[in-house]
Amino acid sequence: MSEILKETSLEDKFITHFNELESRINGESKSAFHDIRKEALESFKTLGLPDKRNEEYKYTPVQRVLKKNFDFGVVGEQATLSADEIRDNYIPGLKTNTLVFINGVFSEKHSEIISKDIIIKDFNLALKENKEDIETYLAKYADYKEDAFVALNTALAENGSFIKLENNKVIEEPIALYFINDAKSKEVHSQPRNLFIAGKSSQASFIEVFKTTGEQASFTNVVTEVVVNENAHIDYFKIQNNENTSYHVGTTHVWQDRSSYFAGYTFTLSGALVRNNLNIIIDGEGCESHMFGLYLLNGSTHVDNHTAVDHRKPNSFSNELYKGILEDQSHGVFNGKVYVRQIAQKTNAFQSNKNILLSNEAIINTKPQLEIWADDVKCSHGCTTGQLDEEALFYLQSRGVGKERARVLLLYAYAAEILENIKLDPLKDYLEGLVSERLHKNF
Amino acid sequence: MSKDNEILEQFTSKEYEHGWNIDLEADQAPKGLSEEIIHFISAKKEEPQWLLDWRLKAYRAWTKMEEPDWANVKFPKINYQDIIYYSAPKQKVKPKSLDEIDPELLDTFKKLGISLEEQKRLTGVAVDAVLDSVSVATTFKDKLGELGIIFCSFSEAVKEHPELVKKYLGSVVPQGDNYFSALNSAVFTDGSFCYIPKGVRCPMELSTYFRINAANTGQFERTLIVAEEGSYVSYLEGCTAPQRDENQLHAAVVEIYVQKDAEVKYSTVQNWYPGDKNGKGGIYNFVTKRGICAGDNAKLSWTQVETGSSVTWKYPSCILKGDNSTGEFYSVAVTNNMQQADTGTKMIHIGKNTKSRIVSKGVSAGKSQNSYRGQVKVMKRAEGARNFSQCDSLLMGDQCGAHTFPYIDVENKSAQVEHEATTSKIGEDQIFYCTQRGIDEESAIALIVNGYCKEVLNQLPMEFAVEAQKLLALTLEGSVG
Amino acid sequence: MLKIKNLHASIEGKDILNGINLEIKPGEVHAIMGPNGSGKSTLASVLAGREEYEVTDGEIEYLGKDLLDLSPEDRAREGVFLAFQYPVEIPGVSTTNFLKTAINQIREYRGQEPLDAVSFLTTMKEKMKLVEIDQALLSRSLNEGFSGGEKKRNEIFQMAMLEPKLSILDETDSGLDIDALRIVANGVNKLKTSETSTIVVTHYQRLLDYIVPDFVHVLYKGKIVKSGDKNLALELEEKGYDWIKEEVDTATA
């Protein structure tokens, strides 16, 4: 009997969190968004945390790991990281609009906005001040009725960011969001929520960095919604470089209007368990979407990238390339879906997932999927799984390059296919550095 | 033995350029298939006993087999008793040189665009021409002979080089391999034989032209190529048939044996009569082509441009037995009107570090159906095997179909198998884009289709590539707009 | 250069253009704006001769000839160039090869000798600089795997190579980032002479900051309902199209 009680208690703990939230936000409990929260909580109760019977989580049964590693007590004191400890996480040489979140909570004193005429604010504040945008856009794309984690985040969302670019606004300096978990003394869990609205013909880059310090377990369940209006141009980066005690579930949901451009880059360098969902809806003609991913896995890291592109209008282009290098007992999962609706004629969609396995224990499950209802389209998909090219290795050795050095060189070249697409030089240098350091250290 | 002098209706046709037939006095077997017919064929060809026994064994196997039905093609049941299994152009004496060959026959080849004399003089391509199952002319024999290369008709090989034929016949495609190869093994009448001795690099392209001329006949030719250690040969095959209302059967077998360090390139331009716009008539092209890379570092490359036949069932394959051996398959298959093609390849990786590459380009127009069917099999001990497959389909119009059936079967973990597939449509948009830049419509279609097939056409020898390009444009004429 | 009189056109029985009147003189730049579905792209397609559109009434005179009498390729050979909204991909055919075919067919039409390889390459090198396009891109299959920006730059590069008299840019700016927009606009400006005319179809005023139009026309329900200078575009950017729609709809009600 007590066993059953314990089994159900994980969901119940989150419900407790919700009740606690509701009691705190008195004034807001009548708002339209609060009704959505309540709906989301109901759907979370129905859906439950996914186990491996859920097809979408078949290889990543999150429920089990969360039960095993977390207590999910009510959030405690905010951590006390020094300014230097925080600054250490910044991308060197890159001038950005900087927003820092510590254990999920916005930290104004570490944040700095340098671009003019843009709206960047704490999510909590936007709920009160930007009601019109919140009602128009929030929770309209990330579906809290289908995915338990989106439902959970929607129910509990109170921290995160609200960013809005007006029509024709072009900003040179990227917007960088640093989500820093301080798990030095106790377990940390957070549910950040971001809403990013890019006005007509606007242009910006947007970076999310997830970083944990400390030995205790941390869990982040982040949801980001990106609204890319007509002719806007958005580059989006997600960089995960966590401790091996950190658990991450993230959903980025993008909606694109006509002639818009969106490129998403996902870099995963470590973590205990990472699940990334990247969903793009192409809802206008003449759009361009790119999805690039790179994951370097070792130890027992488990990384699951799920992507979906939904072509709903004709004449658009989507391209996806995810590459992985897996060592030790690491486990990679790739699941990419491309939908081309009947009306979406003249769609061009490309999808590719490539993996290098460096050990016999490493596992990759890859599943590229194309679902096409239109008949005048050009679509392709493919996946590869293999080892390092022995011939190329031998060639380098025969030119006097040591075997280890040659391996690193080849692996680096393999990863560079992703990195070379990045247009922001300091960011590219930074990521090249991280990749190169990892390859030297581990492979 | 009856002489069938039946003259079919005279015609000319724009749709199928090679659709004429010539009134050659033919030497034929009666319709139907039985052990007697096999005795007849074997006697006619003055064959040794072992070959007759070999044929009979194949025939007995065939009678126990069933016609395969897994291919994505539909056609009425073939009445195998309604086919003439032997038909030879009648000649009083076996020709010793081109001058002695029936001038009308030579004219046939001229119409095909291969004047044997010209070929001989200008291009340096050695040609063996097979008309209605019998090999009629082989050029350049002497010159090749100096290098020890044997290139002759299959019948001649049986007489002159029985030990080689006996050793290799059926070594890659055994009699009972499949329904159509068993049929071929029982009744094949002629074909080409080619032997490249150790270390010899054949200095010219070797070429065979096949043509079905007489009515109601099936063509069952057999090609056997043996490349000894360290040798090289590039082999070309072309086919045409006259336009007739009834369907004709072509069930050929090609066997290629590639020894250690040897390389064979086999190119086909197949332009059998495809039937008319409504699907009447045309050749059933049921062909078994297979080669084995028996020794280490052997290489076998198939290139095919398939534009003809009403039904095609054909899977040129490579058995990669030797370590480090390589198999390649480059294919363009074009179907128009009511044509059906189910074609592809098999790459069987047995040896270590074996590599294979598949590039298949299908073009479907009209109401045709075009399927790619390919198997990549990596056996347990094929450490380090690699395969790359790319199969693209191009659709013209909205009544045709393109299908892809890849089978990937991997038993060794170290294997790297890559598969890419695309489907696209040539449409008014692409053509309008070209015309808007000042290019007329005909040039636009040629530009687009040749661009799409470029990777495969590049594999063909120069003169063949030009012919293939013209053929593509011709086959697809009028299929857009 | 171009006189459009009372042009009506339809597609699949649906009327899209309902009486366009427009005159363009050599050296002029005309911008055509308007809400979605107002017929902007149709006008561009009809001028270039796309067959799906049926011209039901009116006439188009181009350099004294009846444009509607000419096939699409002959229009191109007479100097009409359309920069496509969605440039088409042609796998296996390089831009270089494509342009060589086009230029030589145009030269043949004009009774000129085919261009030899050296002069072709020299011209190409020169024009490549104009749109900052890379040689490697031109050796690749036409538009295949090009980014949106590369495709649009390639359109302008082709325009530079074919030296048209009348260029129609159909939403060439859509989907471009700010840098690509500048490059494309610079290319167009450098190609402009007192002998050539340009029609710029666009959704966005910001292109007109770079390619300054002599006239701006607003298309609505298949008609030009308002014409003005570049200030009209600024006004549209600020106020949207609703006021124009209202004006027209009340007038016709």
PDB file of N, CA and C in Angstrom, chain B residues 436-437, chain C residues 2 24 28-33 39-45 47-48 79-87 131 151-160 164-174 176 180-192 196-204 207-208 210-213:
ATOM      1  N   GLN B 436      11.963  31.676 -69.312  1.00  0.00           N
ATOM      2  CA  GLN B 436      12.059  33.076 -68.930  1.00  0.00           C
ATOM      3  C   GLN B 436      13.487  33.602 -69.108  1.00  0.00           C
ATOM      4  N   ARG B 437      14.436  32.681 -69.138  1.00  0.00           N
ATOM      5  CA  ARG B 437      15.814  33.116 -69.372  1.00  0.00           C
ATOM      6  C   ARG B 437      16.184  32.998 -70.852  1.00  0.00           C
TER       7      ARG B 437
ATOM      8  N   LEU C   2       7.160  50.382 -71.642  1.00  0.00           N
ATOM      9  CA  LEU C   2       6.065  49.435 -71.399  1.00  0.00           C
ATOM     10  C   LEU C   2       4.757  50.202 -71.196  1.00  0.00           C
ATOM     11  N   ILE C  24       5.471  52.768 -68.227  1.00  0.00           N
ATOM     12  CA  ILE C  24       6.817  52.876 -67.665  1.00  0.00           C
ATOM     13  C   ILE C  24       7.760  53.363 -68.757  1.00  0.00           C
ATOM     14  N   GLU C  28      13.075  54.513 -65.555  1.00  0.00           N
ATOM     15  CA  GLU C  28      12.238  54.655 -64.361  1.00  0.00           C
ATOM     16  C   GLU C  28      12.218  53.399 -63.488  1.00  0.00           C
ATOM     17  N   VAL C  29      11.999  53.646 -62.191  1.00  0.00           N
ATOM     18  CA  VAL C  29      11.796  52.537 -61.260  1.00  0.00           C
ATOM     19  C   VAL C  29      10.387  52.665 -60.681  1.00  0.00           C
ATOM     20  N   HIS C  30       9.586  51.632 -60.879  1.00  0.00           N
ATOM     21  CA  HIS C  30       8.232  51.633 -60.320  1.00  0.00           C
ATOM     22  C   HIS C  30       8.119  50.560 -59.253  1.00  0.00           C
ATOM     23  N   ALA C  31       7.599  50.958 -58.099  1.00  0.00           N
ATOM     24  CA  ALA C  31       7.379  49.952 -57.050  1.00  0.00           C
ATOM     25  C   ALA C  31       5.901  49.597 -57.022  1.00  0.00           C
ATOM     26  N   ILE C  32       5.626  48.301 -56.887  1.00  0.00           N
ATOM     27  CA  ILE C  32       4.243  47.870 -56.769  1.00  0.00           C
ATOM     28  C   ILE C  32       4.038  47.214 -55.422  1.00  0.00           C
ATOM     29  N   MET C  33       3.151  47.790 -54.634  1.00  0.00           N
ATOM     30  CA  MET C  33       2.881  47.265 -53.297  1.00  0.00           C
ATOM     31  C   MET C  33       1.408  46.905 -53.200  1.00  0.00           C
ATOM     32  N   GLY C  39      -2.766  40.755 -56.324  1.00  0.00           N
ATOM     33  CA  GLY C  39      -2.460  40.532 -57.738  1.00  0.00           C
ATOM     34  C   GLY C  39      -1.056  40.961 -58.158  1.00  0.00           C
ATOM     35  N   LYS C  40      -0.198  41.290 -57.175  1.00  0.00           N
ATOM     36  CA  LYS C  40       1.151  41.771 -57.487  1.00  0.00           C
ATOM     37  C   LYS C  40       1.966  40.729 -58.261  1.00  0.00           C
ATOM     38  N   SER C  41       2.018  39.508 -57.693  1.00  0.00           N
ATOM     39  CA  SER C  41       2.809  38.466 -58.337  1.00  0.00           C
ATOM     40  C   SER C  41       2.184  38.025 -59.655  1.00  0.00           C
ATOM     41  N   THR C  42       0.851  38.111 -59.735  1.00  0.00           N
ATOM     42  CA  THR C  42       0.179  37.764 -60.987  1.00  0.00           C
ATOM     43  C   THR C  42       0.633  38.704 -62.098  1.00  0.00           C
ATOM     44  N   LEU C  43       0.679  39.989 -61.777  1.00  0.00           N
ATOM     45  CA  LEU C  43       1.103  40.970 -62.767  1.00  0.00           C
ATOM     46  C   LEU C  43       2.505  40.625 -63.285  1.00  0.00           C
ATOM     47  N   ALA C  44       3.410  40.314 -62.351  1.00  0.00           N
ATOM     48  CA  ALA C  44       4.774  39.947 -62.742  1.00  0.00           C
ATOM     49  C   ALA C  44       4.760  38.713 -63.641  1.00  0.00           C
ATOM     50  N   SER C  45       3.958  37.713 -63.267  1.00  0.00           N
ATOM     51  CA  SER C  45       3.890  36.465 -64.038  1.00  0.00           C
ATOM     52  C   SER C  45       3.310  36.698 -65.430  1.00  0.00           C
ATOM     53  N   LEU C  47       3.414  39.441 -67.170  1.00  0.00           N
ATOM     54  CA  LEU C  47       4.405  40.151 -67.982  1.00  0.00           C
ATOM     55  C   LEU C  47       5.456  39.190 -68.532  1.00  0.00           C
ATOM     56  N   ALA C  48       5.838  38.185 -67.711  1.00  0.00           N
ATOM     57  CA  ALA C  48       6.867  37.240 -68.155  1.00  0.00           C
ATOM     58  C   ALA C  48       6.277  36.126 -69.018  1.00  0.00           C
ATOM     59  N   GLY C  79      14.434  41.088 -73.958  1.00  0.00           N
ATOM     60  CA  GLY C  79      14.952  41.884 -72.848  1.00  0.00           C
ATOM     61  C   GLY C  79      14.060  42.009 -71.624  1.00  0.00           C
ATOM     62  N   VAL C  80      13.079  41.108 -71.493  1.00  0.00           N
ATOM     63  CA  VAL C  80      12.269  41.127 -70.270  1.00  0.00           C
ATOM     64  C   VAL C  80      12.855  40.115 -69.288  1.00  0.00           C
ATOM     65  N   PHE C  81      13.130  40.550 -68.080  1.00  0.00           N
ATOM     66  CA  PHE C  81      13.722  39.657 -67.088  1.00  0.00           C
ATOM     67  C   PHE C  81      12.853  39.628 -65.841  1.00  0.00           C
ATOM     68  N   LEU C  82      12.561  38.411 -65.378  1.00  0.00           N
ATOM     69  CA  LEU C  82      11.808  38.271 -64.131  1.00  0.00           C
ATOM     70  C   LEU C  82      12.711  37.641 -63.079  1.00  0.00           C
ATOM     71  N   ALA C  83      12.917  38.358 -61.975  1.00  0.00           N
ATOM     72  CA  ALA C  83      13.604  37.755 -60.831  1.00  0.00           C
ATOM     73  C   ALA C  83      12.507  37.072 -60.022  1.00  0.00           C
ATOM     74  N   PHE C  84      12.579  35.749 -59.935  1.00  0.00           N
ATOM     75  CA  PHE C  84      11.476  34.971 -59.376  1.00  0.00           C
ATOM     76  C   PHE C  84      11.353  35.142 -57.862  1.00  0.00           C
ATOM     77  N   GLN C  85      10.112  35.094 -57.424  1.00  0.00           N
ATOM     78  CA  GLN C  85       9.859  35.095 -55.977  1.00  0.00           C
ATOM     79  C   GLN C  85      10.419  33.804 -55.370  1.00  0.00           C
ATOM     80  N   TYR C  86      10.158  32.690 -56.043  1.00  0.00           N
ATOM     81  CA  TYR C  86      10.686  31.410 -55.576  1.00  0.00           C
ATOM     82  C   TYR C  86      11.531  30.805 -56.687  1.00  0.00           C
ATOM     83  N   PRO C  87      12.825  31.133 -56.746  1.00  0.00           N
ATOM     84  CA  PRO C  87      13.669  30.601 -57.826  1.00  0.00           C
ATOM     85  C   PRO C  87      13.689  29.077 -57.803  1.00  0.00           C
ATOM     86  N   VAL C 131      27.291  41.344 -57.210  1.00  0.00           N
ATOM     87  CA  VAL C 131      26.378  40.827 -56.185  1.00  0.00           C
ATOM     88  C   VAL C 131      27.126  40.000 -55.149  1.00  0.00           C
ATOM     89  N   LYS C 151      19.879  32.318 -53.260  1.00  0.00           N
ATOM     90  CA  LYS C 151      18.984  32.212 -54.420  1.00  0.00           C
ATOM     91  C   LYS C 151      18.670  33.587 -54.989  1.00  0.00           C
ATOM     92  N   LYS C 152      18.362  34.519 -54.095  1.00  0.00           N
ATOM     93  CA  LYS C 152      17.976  35.844 -54.552  1.00  0.00           C
ATOM     94  C   LYS C 152      19.172  36.569 -55.170  1.00  0.00           C
ATOM     95  N   ARG C 153      20.346  36.371 -54.593  1.00  0.00           N
ATOM     96  CA  ARG C 153      21.545  36.990 -55.174  1.00  0.00           C
ATOM     97  C   ARG C 153      21.826  36.397 -56.547  1.00  0.00           C
ATOM     98  N   ASN C 154      21.581  35.094 -56.665  1.00  0.00           N
ATOM     99  CA  ASN C 154      21.774  34.434 -57.951  1.00  0.00           C
ATOM    100  C   ASN C 154      20.816  34.999 -59.012  1.00  0.00           C
ATOM    101  N   GLU C 155      19.610  35.345 -58.587  1.00  0.00           N
ATOM    102  CA  GLU C 155      18.665  35.958 -59.528  1.00  0.00           C
ATOM    103  C   GLU C 155      19.243  37.262 -60.072  1.00  0.00           C
ATOM    104  N   ILE C 156      19.768  38.076 -59.162  1.00  0.00           N
ATOM    105  CA  ILE C 156      20.307  39.377 -59.590  1.00  0.00           C
ATOM    106  C   ILE C 156      21.565  39.176 -60.430  1.00  0.00           C
ATOM    107  N   PHE C 157      22.322  38.142 -60.093  1.00  0.00           N
ATOM    108  CA  PHE C 157      23.510  37.829 -60.901  1.00  0.00           C
ATOM    109  C   PHE C 157      23.085  37.476 -62.330  1.00  0.00           C
ATOM    110  N   GLN C 158      22.047  36.668 -62.456  1.00  0.00           N
ATOM    111  CA  GLN C 158      21.554  36.307 -63.794  1.00  0.00           C
ATOM    112  C   GLN C 158      21.067  37.533 -64.538  1.00  0.00           C
ATOM    113  N   MET C 159      20.447  38.422 -63.790  1.00  0.00           N
ATOM    114  CA  MET C 159      19.967  39.667 -64.391  1.00  0.00           C
ATOM    115  C   MET C 159      21.157  40.443 -64.951  1.00  0.00           C
ATOM    116  N   ALA C 160      22.241  40.483 -64.171  1.00  0.00           N
ATOM    117  CA  ALA C 160      23.440  41.193 -64.618  1.00  0.00           C
ATOM    118  C   ALA C 160      23.999  40.560 -65.892  1.00  0.00           C
ATOM    119  N   PRO C 164      19.036  42.783 -69.173  1.00  0.00           N
ATOM    120  CA  PRO C 164      17.692  43.038 -69.705  1.00  0.00           C
ATOM    121  C   PRO C 164      17.395  44.530 -69.831  1.00  0.00           C
ATOM    122  N   LYS C 165      16.331  44.835 -70.586  1.00  0.00           N
ATOM    123  CA  LYS C 165      15.882  46.230 -70.698  1.00  0.00           C
ATOM    124  C   LYS C 165      14.818  46.513 -69.639  1.00  0.00           C
ATOM    125  N   LEU C 166      13.975  45.484 -69.401  1.00  0.00           N
ATOM    126  CA  LEU C 166      12.938  45.648 -68.378  1.00  0.00           C
ATOM    127  C   LEU C 166      13.103  44.534 -67.342  1.00  0.00           C
ATOM    128  N   SER C 167      13.386  44.930 -66.112  1.00  0.00           N
ATOM    129  CA  SER C 167      13.550  43.924 -65.055  1.00  0.00           C
ATOM    130  C   SER C 167      12.371  43.988 -64.109  1.00  0.00           C
ATOM    131  N   ILE C 168      11.862  42.812 -63.771  1.00  0.00           N
ATOM    132  CA  ILE C 168      10.760  42.738 -62.818  1.00  0.00           C
ATOM    133  C   ILE C 168      11.259  41.957 -61.616  1.00  0.00           C
ATOM    134  N   LEU C 169      11.309  42.607 -60.466  1.00  0.00           N
ATOM    135  CA  LEU C 169      11.790  41.924 -59.261  1.00  0.00           C
ATOM    136  C   LEU C 169      10.580  41.543 -58.425  1.00  0.00           C
ATOM    137  N   ASP C 170      10.266  40.249 -58.409  1.00  0.00           N
ATOM    138  CA  ASP C 170       9.086  39.798 -57.684  1.00  0.00           C
ATOM    139  C   ASP C 170       9.463  39.405 -56.259  1.00  0.00           C
ATOM    140  N   GLU C 171       9.202  40.289 -55.332  1.00  0.00           N
ATOM    141  CA  GLU C 171       9.500  40.057 -53.908  1.00  0.00           C
ATOM    142  C   GLU C 171      10.932  39.575 -53.692  1.00  0.00           C
ATOM    143  N   THR C 172      11.854  40.180 -54.393  1.00  0.00           N
ATOM    144  CA  THR C 172      13.240  39.770 -54.268  1.00  0.00           C
ATOM    145  C   THR C 172      13.763  40.000 -52.855  1.00  0.00           C
ATOM    146  N   ASP C 173      13.138  40.918 -52.135  1.00  0.00           N
ATOM    147  CA  ASP C 173      13.621  41.227 -50.776  1.00  0.00           C
ATOM    148  C   ASP C 173      13.047  40.316 -49.700  1.00  0.00           C
ATOM    149  N   SER C 174      11.975  39.575 -50.015  1.00  0.00           N
ATOM    150  CA  SER C 174      11.342  38.754 -48.969  1.00  0.00           C
ATOM    151  C   SER C 174      12.297  37.693 -48.444  1.00  0.00           C
ATOM    152  N   LEU C 176      15.039  38.055 -46.849  1.00  0.00           N
ATOM    153  CA  LEU C 176      16.465  38.393 -46.778  1.00  0.00           C
ATOM    154  C   LEU C 176      16.801  39.033 -45.443  1.00  0.00           C
ATOM    155  N   ALA C 180      22.083  40.834 -46.726  1.00  0.00           N
ATOM    156  CA  ALA C 180      21.762  40.327 -48.055  1.00  0.00           C
ATOM    157  C   ALA C 180      20.894  41.341 -48.807  1.00  0.00           C
ATOM    158  N   LEU C 181      20.016  41.999 -48.079  1.00  0.00           N
ATOM    159  CA  LEU C 181      19.148  43.007 -48.688  1.00  0.00           C
ATOM    160  C   LEU C 181      19.985  44.134 -49.300  1.00  0.00           C
ATOM    161  N   ARG C 182      20.999  44.572 -48.541  1.00  0.00           N
ATOM    162  CA  ARG C 182      21.868  45.644 -49.033  1.00  0.00           C
ATOM    163  C   ARG C 182      22.609  45.207 -50.289  1.00  0.00           C
ATOM    164  N   ILE C 183      23.127  43.980 -50.277  1.00  0.00           N
ATOM    165  CA  ILE C 183      23.889  43.487 -51.432  1.00  0.00           C
ATOM    166  C   ILE C 183      23.004  43.434 -52.680  1.00  0.00           C
ATOM    167  N   VAL C 184      21.819  42.868 -52.514  1.00  0.00           N
ATOM    168  CA  VAL C 184      20.898  42.740 -53.640  1.00  0.00           C
ATOM    169  C   VAL C 184      20.514  44.114 -54.182  1.00  0.00           C
ATOM    170  N   ALA C 185      20.186  45.036 -53.271  1.00  0.00           N
ATOM    171  CA  ALA C 185      19.761  46.370 -53.692  1.00  0.00           C
ATOM    172  C   ALA C 185      20.912  47.095 -54.399  1.00  0.00           C
ATOM    173  N   ASN C 186      22.129  46.973 -53.858  1.00  0.00           N
ATOM    174  CA  ASN C 186      23.290  47.594 -54.507  1.00  0.00           C
ATOM    175  C   ASN C 186      23.472  47.078 -55.915  1.00  0.00           C
ATOM    176  N   GLY C 187      23.324  45.757 -56.072  1.00  0.00           N
ATOM    177  CA  GLY C 187      23.454  45.143 -57.392  1.00  0.00           C
ATOM    178  C   GLY C 187      22.456  45.747 -58.367  1.00  0.00           C
ATOM    179  N   VAL C 188      21.217  45.827 -57.932  1.00  0.00           N
ATOM    180  CA  VAL C 188      20.174  46.372 -58.802  1.00  0.00           C
ATOM    181  C   VAL C 188      20.497  47.819 -59.160  1.00  0.00           C
ATOM    182  N   ASN C 189      20.919  48.590 -58.185  1.00  0.00           N
ATOM    183  CA  ASN C 189      21.222  50.008 -58.445  1.00  0.00           C
ATOM    184  C   ASN C 189      22.363  50.179 -59.441  1.00  0.00           C
ATOM    185  N   LYS C 190      23.374  49.320 -59.305  1.00  0.00           N
ATOM    186  CA  LYS C 190      24.521  49.449 -60.217  1.00  0.00           C
ATOM    187  C   LYS C 190      24.149  49.079 -61.651  1.00  0.00           C
ATOM    188  N   LEU C 191      23.158  48.233 -61.802  1.00  0.00           N
ATOM    189  CA  LEU C 191      22.763  47.795 -63.143  1.00  0.00           C
ATOM    190  C   LEU C 191      21.835  48.794 -63.831  1.00  0.00           C
ATOM    191  N   LYS C 192      21.357  49.753 -63.058  1.00  0.00           N
ATOM    192  CA  LYS C 192      20.378  50.697 -63.574  1.00  0.00           C
ATOM    193  C   LYS C 192      21.040  51.690 -64.538  1.00  0.00           C
ATOM    194  N   THR C 196      17.278  51.514 -69.092  1.00  0.00           N
ATOM    195  CA  THR C 196      16.579  50.350 -68.553  1.00  0.00           C
ATOM    196  C   THR C 196      15.539  50.755 -67.522  1.00  0.00           C
ATOM    197  N   SER C 197      14.525  49.909 -67.390  1.00  0.00           N
ATOM    198  CA  SER C 197      13.475  50.183 -66.406  1.00  0.00           C
ATOM    199  C   SER C 197      13.331  49.009 -65.444  1.00  0.00           C
ATOM    200  N   THR C 198      12.807  49.320 -64.273  1.00  0.00           N
ATOM    201  CA  THR C 198      12.684  48.286 -63.252  1.00  0.00           C
ATOM    202  C   THR C 198      11.304  48.347 -62.607  1.00  0.00           C
ATOM    203  N   ILE C 199      10.712  47.168 -62.447  1.00  0.00           N
ATOM    204  CA  ILE C 199       9.478  47.081 -61.652  1.00  0.00           C
ATOM    205  C   ILE C 199       9.822  46.296 -60.391  1.00  0.00           C
ATOM    206  N   VAL C 200       9.574  46.913 -59.245  1.00  0.00           N
ATOM    207  CA  VAL C 200       9.899  46.265 -57.979  1.00  0.00           C
ATOM    208  C   VAL C 200       8.601  45.898 -57.276  1.00  0.00           C
ATOM    209  N   VAL C 201       8.337  44.588 -57.177  1.00  0.00           N
ATOM    210  CA  VAL C 201       7.151  44.149 -56.446  1.00  0.00           C
ATOM    211  C   VAL C 201       7.592  43.824 -55.028  1.00  0.00           C
ATOM    212  N   THR C 202       7.009  44.456 -54.050  1.00  0.00           N
ATOM    213  CA  THR C 202       7.458  44.182 -52.679  1.00  0.00           C
ATOM    214  C   THR C 202       6.340  44.345 -51.658  1.00  0.00           C
ATOM    215  N   HIS C 203       6.579  43.694 -50.526  1.00  0.00           N
ATOM    216  CA  HIS C 203       5.677  43.812 -49.385  1.00  0.00           C
ATOM    217  C   HIS C 203       6.169  44.853 -48.401  1.00  0.00           C
ATOM    218  N   TYR C 204       7.474  45.117 -48.489  1.00  0.00           N
ATOM    219  CA  TYR C 204       8.103  45.839 -47.385  1.00  0.00           C
ATOM    220  C   TYR C 204       8.733  47.137 -47.843  1.00  0.00           C
ATOM    221  N   LEU C 207      12.852  47.918 -48.416  1.00  0.00           N
ATOM    222  CA  LEU C 207      13.615  47.744 -49.651  1.00  0.00           C
ATOM    223  C   LEU C 207      13.748  49.081 -50.373  1.00  0.00           C
ATOM    224  N   LEU C 208      12.677  49.908 -50.270  1.00  0.00           N
ATOM    225  CA  LEU C 208      12.637  51.162 -51.024  1.00  0.00           C
ATOM    226  C   LEU C 208      13.547  52.230 -50.404  1.00  0.00           C
ATOM    227  N   TYR C 210      16.547  51.445 -50.100  1.00  0.00           N
ATOM    228  CA  TYR C 210      17.785  51.136 -50.839  1.00  0.00           C
ATOM    229  C   TYR C 210      17.592  51.296 -52.345  1.00  0.00           C
ATOM    230  N   ILE C 211      16.476  50.803 -52.864  1.00  0.00           N
ATOM    231  CA  ILE C 211      16.171  51.025 -54.282  1.00  0.00           C
ATOM    232  C   ILE C 211      15.074  52.090 -54.304  1.00  0.00           C
ATOM    233  N   VAL C 212      15.467  53.309 -54.631  1.00  0.00           N
ATOM    234  CA  VAL C 212      14.506  54.400 -54.499  1.00  0.00           C
ATOM    235  C   VAL C 212      13.629  54.470 -55.749  1.00  0.00           C
ATOM    236  N   PRO C 213      12.319  54.340 -55.569  1.00  0.00           N
ATOM    237  CA  PRO C 213      11.424  54.317 -56.736  1.00  0.00           C
ATOM    238  C   PRO C 213      11.039  55.727 -57.193  1.00  0.00           C
TER     239      PRO C 213
END
